[in-house]
Short mmCIF file of C-alpha atoms in Angstrom, two decimals:
data_model
loop_
_atom_site.label_atom_id
_atom_site.label_comp_id
_atom_site.label_asym_id
_atom_site.label_seq_id
_atom_site.Cartn_x
_atom_site.Cartn_y
_atom_site.Cartn_z
CA UNK P 1179 -0.47 33.06 12.82
CA UNK P 1180 -2.64 35.79 11.89
CA UNK P 1181 -5.33 37.27 14.54
CA UNK P 1182 -8.70 39.05 13.62
CA UNK P 1183 -8.21 42.53 13.15
CA UNK P 1184 -11.88 43.91 13.04
CA UNK P 1185 -15.35 42.02 13.15
CA UNK P 1186 -15.40 41.94 9.15
CA UNK P 1187 -11.91 39.83 8.86
CA UNK P 1188 -13.00 36.39 7.23
CA UNK P 1189 -12.61 33.65 9.66
CA UNK P 1190 -10.72 30.52 8.32
CA UNK P 1191 -11.25 27.30 10.07
CA UNK P 1192 -8.54 24.98 10.00
CA UNK P 1193 -10.64 21.58 11.19
CA UNK P 1194 -8.27 19.14 11.43
CA UNK P 1195 -4.79 19.90 11.80
CA UNK P 1196 -2.04 17.72 13.16
CA UNK P 1197 1.60 18.39 14.71
CA UNK P 1198 3.04 18.39 10.89
CA UNK P 1199 0.67 21.05 9.55
CA UNK P 1200 1.35 23.24 12.79
CA UNK P 1201 5.01 22.80 12.11
CA UNK P 1202 4.60 23.98 8.64
CA UNK P 1203 2.55 26.79 9.16
CA UNK P 1204 5.08 27.74 11.72
CA UNK P 1205 7.74 27.69 9.14
CA UNK P 1206 5.82 29.78 6.59
CA UNK P 1207 5.07 32.54 8.85
CA UNK P 1208 6.21 35.63 7.39
CA UNK P 1209 6.57 34.02 3.70
CA UNK P 1210 2.76 34.97 3.08
CA UNK P 1211 0.93 37.81 4.39
CA UNK P 1212 -2.23 36.61 6.50
CA UNK P 1213 -2.90 40.04 8.11
CA UNK P 1214 -6.38 39.90 6.38
CA UNK P 1215 -7.65 36.61 7.78
CA UNK P 1216 -8.16 34.99 10.98
CA UNK P 1217 -7.14 31.45 11.63
CA UNK P 1218 -8.80 29.24 13.88
CA UNK P 1219 -7.07 26.12 14.22
CA UNK P 1220 -8.21 22.85 15.48
CA UNK P 1221 -6.12 19.77 16.45
CA UNK P 1222 -7.07 16.25 15.09
CA UNK P 1223 -9.58 15.15 12.66
CA UNK P 1224 -13.18 15.61 14.27
CA UNK P 1225 -14.51 12.40 15.63
CA UNK P 1226 -17.81 13.12 14.50
CA UNK P 1227 -20.52 15.10 12.54
CA UNK P 1228 -21.37 17.15 15.34
CA UNK P 1229 -17.62 17.92 15.99
CA UNK P 1230 -17.41 18.97 12.20
CA UNK P 1231 -20.31 21.02 12.77
CA UNK P 1232 -18.90 22.91 15.61
CA UNK P 1233 -15.47 23.55 13.98
CA UNK P 1234 -17.17 24.71 10.83
CA UNK P 1235 -19.64 27.27 12.79
CA UNK P 1236 -18.98 30.59 12.50
CA UNK P 1237 -16.44 30.32 9.65
CA UNK P 1238 -16.07 32.07 6.30
CA UNK P 1239 -13.60 29.65 4.79
CA UNK P 1240 -11.83 26.73 5.39
CA UNK P 1241 -8.00 25.26 4.71
CA UNK P 1242 -8.82 21.65 4.52
CA UNK P 1243 -6.55 18.73 4.87
CA UNK P 1244 -8.56 15.94 4.44
CA UNK P 1245 -12.27 14.77 4.37
CA UNK P 1246 -15.17 17.01 5.11
CA UNK P 1247 -18.51 15.20 5.72
CA UNK P 1248 -21.98 16.58 3.89
CA UNK P 1249 -23.26 17.59 7.35
CA UNK P 1250 -20.79 20.20 8.14
CA UNK P 1251 -21.40 21.45 4.49
CA UNK P 1252 -25.06 21.64 5.18
CA UNK P 1253 -24.83 23.15 8.29
CA UNK P 1254 -23.73 26.42 7.35
CA UNK P 1255 -24.67 29.14 5.48
CA UNK P 1256 -21.64 31.51 6.09
CA UNK P 1257 -18.97 29.32 4.67
CA UNK P 1258 -18.07 30.61 1.08
CA UNK P 1259 -14.60 29.07 0.20
CA UNK P 1260 -12.71 25.48 1.01
CA UNK P 1261 -9.40 25.70 -0.08
CA UNK P 1262 -8.37 22.21 -0.26
CA UNK P 1263 -4.58 20.68 0.60
CA UNK P 1264 -4.05 19.01 -2.56
CA UNK P 1265 -5.40 18.25 -6.25
CA UNK P 1266 -7.90 15.58 -5.50
CA UNK P 1267 -10.55 17.77 -3.67
CA UNK P 1268 -13.54 15.63 -5.37
CA UNK P 1269 -12.41 12.54 -3.39
CA UNK P 1270 -13.02 14.52 -0.30
CA UNK P 1271 -15.54 16.96 -0.83
CA UNK P 1272 -18.91 16.75 -1.80
CA UNK P 1273 -18.61 19.11 -4.77
CA UNK P 1274 -22.24 18.96 -6.11
CA UNK P 1275 -23.33 20.02 -2.43
CA UNK P 1276 -20.75 22.69 -2.04
CA UNK P 1277 -22.00 24.41 -5.16
CA UNK P 1278 -25.61 24.01 -4.19
CA UNK P 1279 -24.61 25.56 -0.81
CA UNK P 1280 -22.94 28.48 -2.97
CA UNK P 1281 -19.04 27.37 -1.78
CA UNK P 1282 -16.05 27.59 -4.05
CA UNK P 1283 -13.50 24.78 -3.65
CA UNK P 1284 -9.99 25.71 -4.21
CA UNK P 1285 -7.47 23.36 -5.07
CA UNK P 1286 -3.43 23.32 -5.79
CA UNK P 1287 -1.49 21.86 -8.52
CA UNK P 1288 2.32 21.69 -9.07
CA UNK P 1289 3.39 22.00 -5.85
CA UNK P 1290 4.81 18.66 -5.69
CA UNK P 1291 5.87 17.84 -9.17
CA UNK P 1292 9.53 17.71 -8.25
CA UNK P 1293 9.19 15.78 -5.30
CA UNK P 1294 7.31 12.88 -6.83
CA UNK P 1295 9.36 12.84 -9.82
CA UNK P 1296 12.57 12.44 -7.86
CA UNK P 1297 11.08 9.63 -5.70
CA UNK P 1298 9.75 7.74 -8.92
CA UNK P 1299 13.40 7.87 -10.00
CA UNK P 1300 14.48 6.92 -6.86
CA UNK P 1301 12.08 4.11 -6.82
CA UNK P 1302 13.43 3.19 -10.33
CA UNK P 1303 16.99 3.18 -9.60
CA UNK P 1304 16.26 0.86 -6.18
CA UNK P 1305 14.57 -1.39 -8.58
CA UNK P 1306 17.09 -1.76 -11.33
CA UNK P 1307 19.93 -2.01 -8.60
CA UNK P 1308 17.90 -4.44 -6.08
CA UNK P 1309 18.68 -1.79 -3.08
CA UNK P 1310 16.08 -3.27 -0.56
CA UNK P 1311 16.72 -6.59 -1.22
CA UNK P 1312 20.17 -6.36 -0.71
CA UNK P 1313 19.82 -4.19 2.36
CA UNK P 1314 17.71 -7.04 3.71
CA UNK P 1315 20.08 -9.63 3.06
CA UNK P 1316 23.15 -7.68 4.38
CA UNK P 1317 21.34 -6.95 7.26
CA UNK P 1318 20.62 -10.79 7.58
CA UNK P 1319 24.26 -11.78 7.60
CA UNK P 1320 24.37 -12.73 4.08
CA UNK P 1321 26.74 -11.38 1.36
CA UNK P 1322 24.83 -11.83 -1.96
CA UNK P 1323 26.04 -11.31 -5.46
CA UNK P 1324 23.40 -9.62 -7.77
CA UNK P 1325 23.45 -8.50 -11.47
CA UNK P 1326 21.78 -5.48 -12.79
CA UNK P 1327 21.50 -3.26 -15.62
CA UNK P 1328 23.04 0.30 -15.99
CA UNK P 1329 20.66 3.32 -16.44
CA UNK P 1330 22.53 5.26 -18.98
CA UNK P 1331 21.66 4.15 -22.46
CA UNK P 1332 18.34 2.32 -21.66
CA UNK P 1333 15.11 3.58 -22.45
CA UNK P 1334 12.39 5.39 -20.13
CA UNK P 1335 8.80 5.28 -20.85
CA UNK P 1336 7.07 8.20 -19.09
CA UNK P 1337 3.05 7.59 -19.26
CA UNK P 1338 1.53 11.08 -18.90
CA UNK P 1339 3.04 14.53 -19.56
CA UNK P 1340 1.71 16.76 -16.80
CA UNK P 1341 3.93 18.68 -14.61
CA UNK P 1342 5.56 15.24 -12.75
CA UNK P 1343 5.76 13.55 -15.93
CA UNK P 1344 7.57 16.30 -17.86
CA UNK P 1345 10.06 16.69 -14.82
CA UNK P 1346 10.46 12.77 -14.84
CA UNK P 1347 11.52 13.40 -18.54
CA UNK P 1348 14.07 15.58 -17.33
CA UNK P 1349 15.50 13.36 -14.72
CA UNK P 1350 15.57 10.41 -17.26
CA UNK P 1351 17.58 12.41 -19.83
CA UNK P 1352 20.02 13.96 -17.22
CA UNK P 1353 20.60 10.25 -16.34
CA UNK P 1354 21.58 9.42 -19.75
CA UNK P 1355 18.37 7.78 -20.72
CA UNK P 1356 16.65 7.36 -23.98
CA UNK P 1357 13.12 8.83 -23.06
CA UNK P 1358 10.01 8.66 -24.90
CA UNK P 1359 6.43 9.21 -23.42
CA UNK P 1360 2.80 8.66 -24.10
CA UNK P 1361 -0.16 10.93 -23.39
CA UNK P 1362 -3.59 11.03 -25.22
CA UNK P 1363 -2.55 12.95 -28.11
CA UNK P 1364 -0.32 9.95 -29.32
CA UNK P 1365 -3.33 7.78 -29.65
CA UNK P 1366 -4.44 10.41 -32.35
CA UNK P 1367 -1.16 9.99 -34.11
CA UNK P 1368 0.90 12.47 -32.69
CA UNK P 1369 4.65 11.34 -32.65
CA UNK P 1370 6.07 14.59 -30.51
CA UNK P 1371 5.37 16.81 -28.31
CA UNK P 1372 7.98 19.72 -27.21
CA UNK P 1373 10.89 17.80 -28.02
CA UNK P 1374 9.56 14.30 -26.22
CA UNK P 1375 9.13 11.55 -28.74
CA UNK P 1376 5.86 9.91 -28.29
CA UNK P 1377 4.92 6.57 -28.86
CA UNK P 1378 1.56 4.35 -28.59
CA UNK P 1379 1.07 2.59 -25.38
CA UNK P 1380 1.71 -0.85 -26.45
CA UNK P 1381 4.95 -0.05 -28.16
CA UNK P 1382 6.14 2.01 -25.03
CA UNK P 1383 5.54 -0.72 -22.81
CA UNK P 1384 7.23 -3.32 -25.24
CA UNK P 1385 10.39 -1.47 -25.93
CA UNK P 1386 11.26 0.50 -22.46
CA UNK P 1387 13.38 -0.85 -19.89
CA UNK P 1388 11.77 1.13 -17.03
CA UNK P 1389 8.05 2.49 -17.43
CA UNK P 1390 6.86 5.33 -15.04
CA UNK P 1391 3.30 6.04 -14.63
CA UNK P 1392 2.24 9.86 -14.16
CA UNK P 1393 -1.40 10.15 -15.33
CA UNK P 1394 -4.46 11.16 -13.11
CA UNK P 1395 -7.02 8.62 -11.51
CA UNK P 1396 -10.24 9.03 -14.00
CA UNK P 1397 -12.88 7.03 -16.13
CA UNK P 1398 -9.76 6.94 -19.27
CA UNK P 1399 -7.12 5.68 -16.75
CA UNK P 1400 -8.66 3.33 -14.39
CA UNK P 1401 -7.20 -0.15 -14.88
CA UNK P 1402 -5.06 1.37 -17.98
CA UNK P 1403 -2.19 -0.83 -17.05
CA UNK P 1404 -3.77 -4.25 -17.53
CA UNK P 1405 -1.86 -7.91 -17.65
CA UNK P 1406 -1.79 -7.56 -21.72
CA UNK P 1407 0.54 -4.39 -21.02
CA UNK P 1408 2.46 -5.93 -18.35
CA UNK P 1409 3.13 -9.26 -20.12
CA UNK P 1410 4.53 -7.21 -23.17
CA UNK P 1411 7.30 -5.70 -21.12
CA UNK P 1412 10.87 -7.06 -21.23
CA UNK P 1413 11.74 -10.00 -18.86
CA UNK P 1414 14.21 -7.17 -16.97
CA UNK P 1415 12.03 -4.18 -17.17
CA UNK P 1416 10.72 -2.52 -13.96
CA UNK P 1417 7.34 -0.77 -13.63
CA UNK P 1418 7.44 2.58 -11.22
CA UNK P 1419 3.83 3.69 -10.10
CA UNK P 1420 3.73 6.98 -8.10
CA UNK P 1421 0.63 8.27 -10.07
CA UNK P 1422 -2.62 6.18 -8.48
CA UNK P 1423 -3.00 2.68 -7.67
CA UNK P 1424 -5.90 1.90 -9.37
CA UNK P 1425 -4.30 2.88 -12.82
CA UNK P 1426 -2.85 -0.71 -12.76
CA UNK P 1427 -4.60 -3.87 -12.05
CA UNK P 1428 -3.28 -4.90 -9.01
CA UNK P 1429 -4.27 -8.56 -9.21
CA UNK P 1430 -2.62 -8.76 -12.87
CA UNK P 1431 0.54 -7.15 -11.70
CA UNK P 1432 0.86 -9.71 -8.96
CA UNK P 1433 0.32 -12.92 -11.61
CA UNK P 1434 2.91 -11.26 -13.77
CA UNK P 1435 5.23 -10.84 -10.85
CA UNK P 1436 4.84 -14.46 -9.55
CA UNK P 1437 5.98 -15.51 -12.94
CA UNK P 1438 9.16 -13.27 -12.94
CA UNK P 1439 7.69 -11.86 -16.24
CA UNK P 1440 9.36 -8.63 -15.37
CA UNK P 1441 12.30 -7.78 -12.91
CA UNK P 1442 10.35 -5.48 -10.49
CA UNK P 1443 7.47 -3.28 -9.72
CA UNK P 1444 8.39 -0.23 -7.44
CA UNK P 1445 4.97 1.06 -5.81
CA UNK P 1446 4.18 4.26 -3.83
CA UNK P 1447 0.30 3.79 -4.45
CA UNK P 1448 -2.25 1.16 -4.24
CA UNK P 1449 -5.80 0.42 -4.95
CA UNK P 1450 -6.60 0.59 -1.24
CA UNK P 1451 -4.59 2.60 1.26
CA UNK P 1452 -3.26 1.91 3.61
CA UNK P 1453 -2.19 -1.28 2.01
CA UNK P 1454 -3.56 -4.20 3.64
CA UNK P 1455 -2.01 -6.53 6.05
CA UNK P 1456 -2.40 -9.49 4.05
CA UNK P 1457 -1.77 -7.97 0.64
CA UNK P 1458 0.97 -10.08 -1.22
CA UNK P 1459 2.76 -6.93 -2.25
CA UNK P 1460 4.07 -6.23 1.04
CA UNK P 1461 6.67 -9.13 1.11
CA UNK P 1462 6.81 -10.09 -2.77
CA UNK P 1463 10.51 -10.32 -3.41
CA UNK P 1464 9.75 -8.27 -6.57
CA UNK P 1465 7.96 -5.37 -5.27
CA UNK P 1466 9.32 -2.56 -3.67
CA UNK P 1467 6.65 -0.36 -1.82
CA UNK P 1468 6.43 2.75 -0.06
CA UNK P 1469 3.55 4.41 1.71
CA UNK P 1470 2.14 7.01 -0.49
CA UNK P 1471 4.94 9.44 0.71
CA UNK P 1472 6.40 10.66 -2.93
CA UNK P 1473 5.05 14.29 -2.39
CA UNK P 1474 6.04 14.36 0.97
CA UNK P 1475 9.08 16.71 1.03
CA UNK P 1476 9.57 19.85 3.32
CA UNK P 1477 10.09 21.99 0.38
CA UNK P 1478 6.70 20.53 -1.29
CA UNK P 1479 4.90 20.67 1.62
CA UNK P 1480 5.50 24.45 2.49
CA UNK P 1481 5.02 25.29 -1.17
CA UNK P 1482 1.36 23.38 -0.74
CA UNK P 1483 0.31 25.26 2.30
CA UNK P 1484 1.51 28.82 1.04
CA UNK P 1485 -0.38 28.28 -2.22
CA UNK P 1486 -3.57 27.18 -0.16
CA UNK P 1487 -3.17 29.75 1.96
CA UNK P 1488 -2.49 32.39 -0.78
CA UNK P 1489 -5.77 31.03 -2.34
CA UNK P 1490 -7.99 32.16 0.49
CA UNK P 1491 -6.17 35.63 0.60
CA UNK P 1492 -6.83 35.99 -3.14
CA UNK P 1493 -10.66 34.90 -2.79
CA UNK P 1494 -11.34 37.35 0.24
CA UNK P 1495 -9.33 39.86 -1.28
CA UNK P 1496 -11.36 39.44 -4.86
CA UNK P 1497 -14.66 39.54 -2.71
CA UNK P 1498 -13.67 43.08 -1.30
#
């Protein structure tokens, strides 16, 4: 990667690298011009505040993959910018403290739209066709019969029309589904956006054969999907969540699954992650679970690093 070309070259610390991030950095070398930066790469998440402070010392910028403690931000007067590898920097950086210290926090959006939507579609189809359950049965020596419904002609309800939700609309239409959506403008009476029919949340849940969630987690969406909405779904419907776990009331979802009120829930995100060892979602016959990997494709990971690094290049270029 880049090396220092002069004493004035901005120093970028990568405080929490792992083997995967090193491999990505090697793959994207040549795809982005980092000649104006010096990267100082440290392996593994720092084990203590002191180690964080040591890795931050002398750095002008930071490429951050996870959580940075307040002690590291408070210890340096040199750090000017943090480029976070993702969208949810507020969960991992004390934005107020960073602002007080004169640091800019940059994020990356849109890098995983295709990846997350494709995973949501895969979860939807796996739930409709009972793929995990049938796989387990055959491996156990069984040869069960299982009925399901076809995707074509069924209704897909997409909750949230950001980049991922809009890509999910495209995929659903490509599969021959009748796609409807909800976003906040639907609550104000809007009936269409960019050719996508909008429905009130209650109608979307009640009339869709599959509901896929694609909203951010905030004060408006925490607990958005509760027991009333879940019980309004068709008995053979499936719920897909690749958004954030806390968007769904998990205990209410378990009660609905216990009662067999819907066909299945296919989840990549959970209220607490990693999913607790005693969580009933782990072995519930109506739940399909994956470990928050919807975003994690080679293409999306490379795009994430390229944009995050370009943010740093642009920041220091603008500073002259």
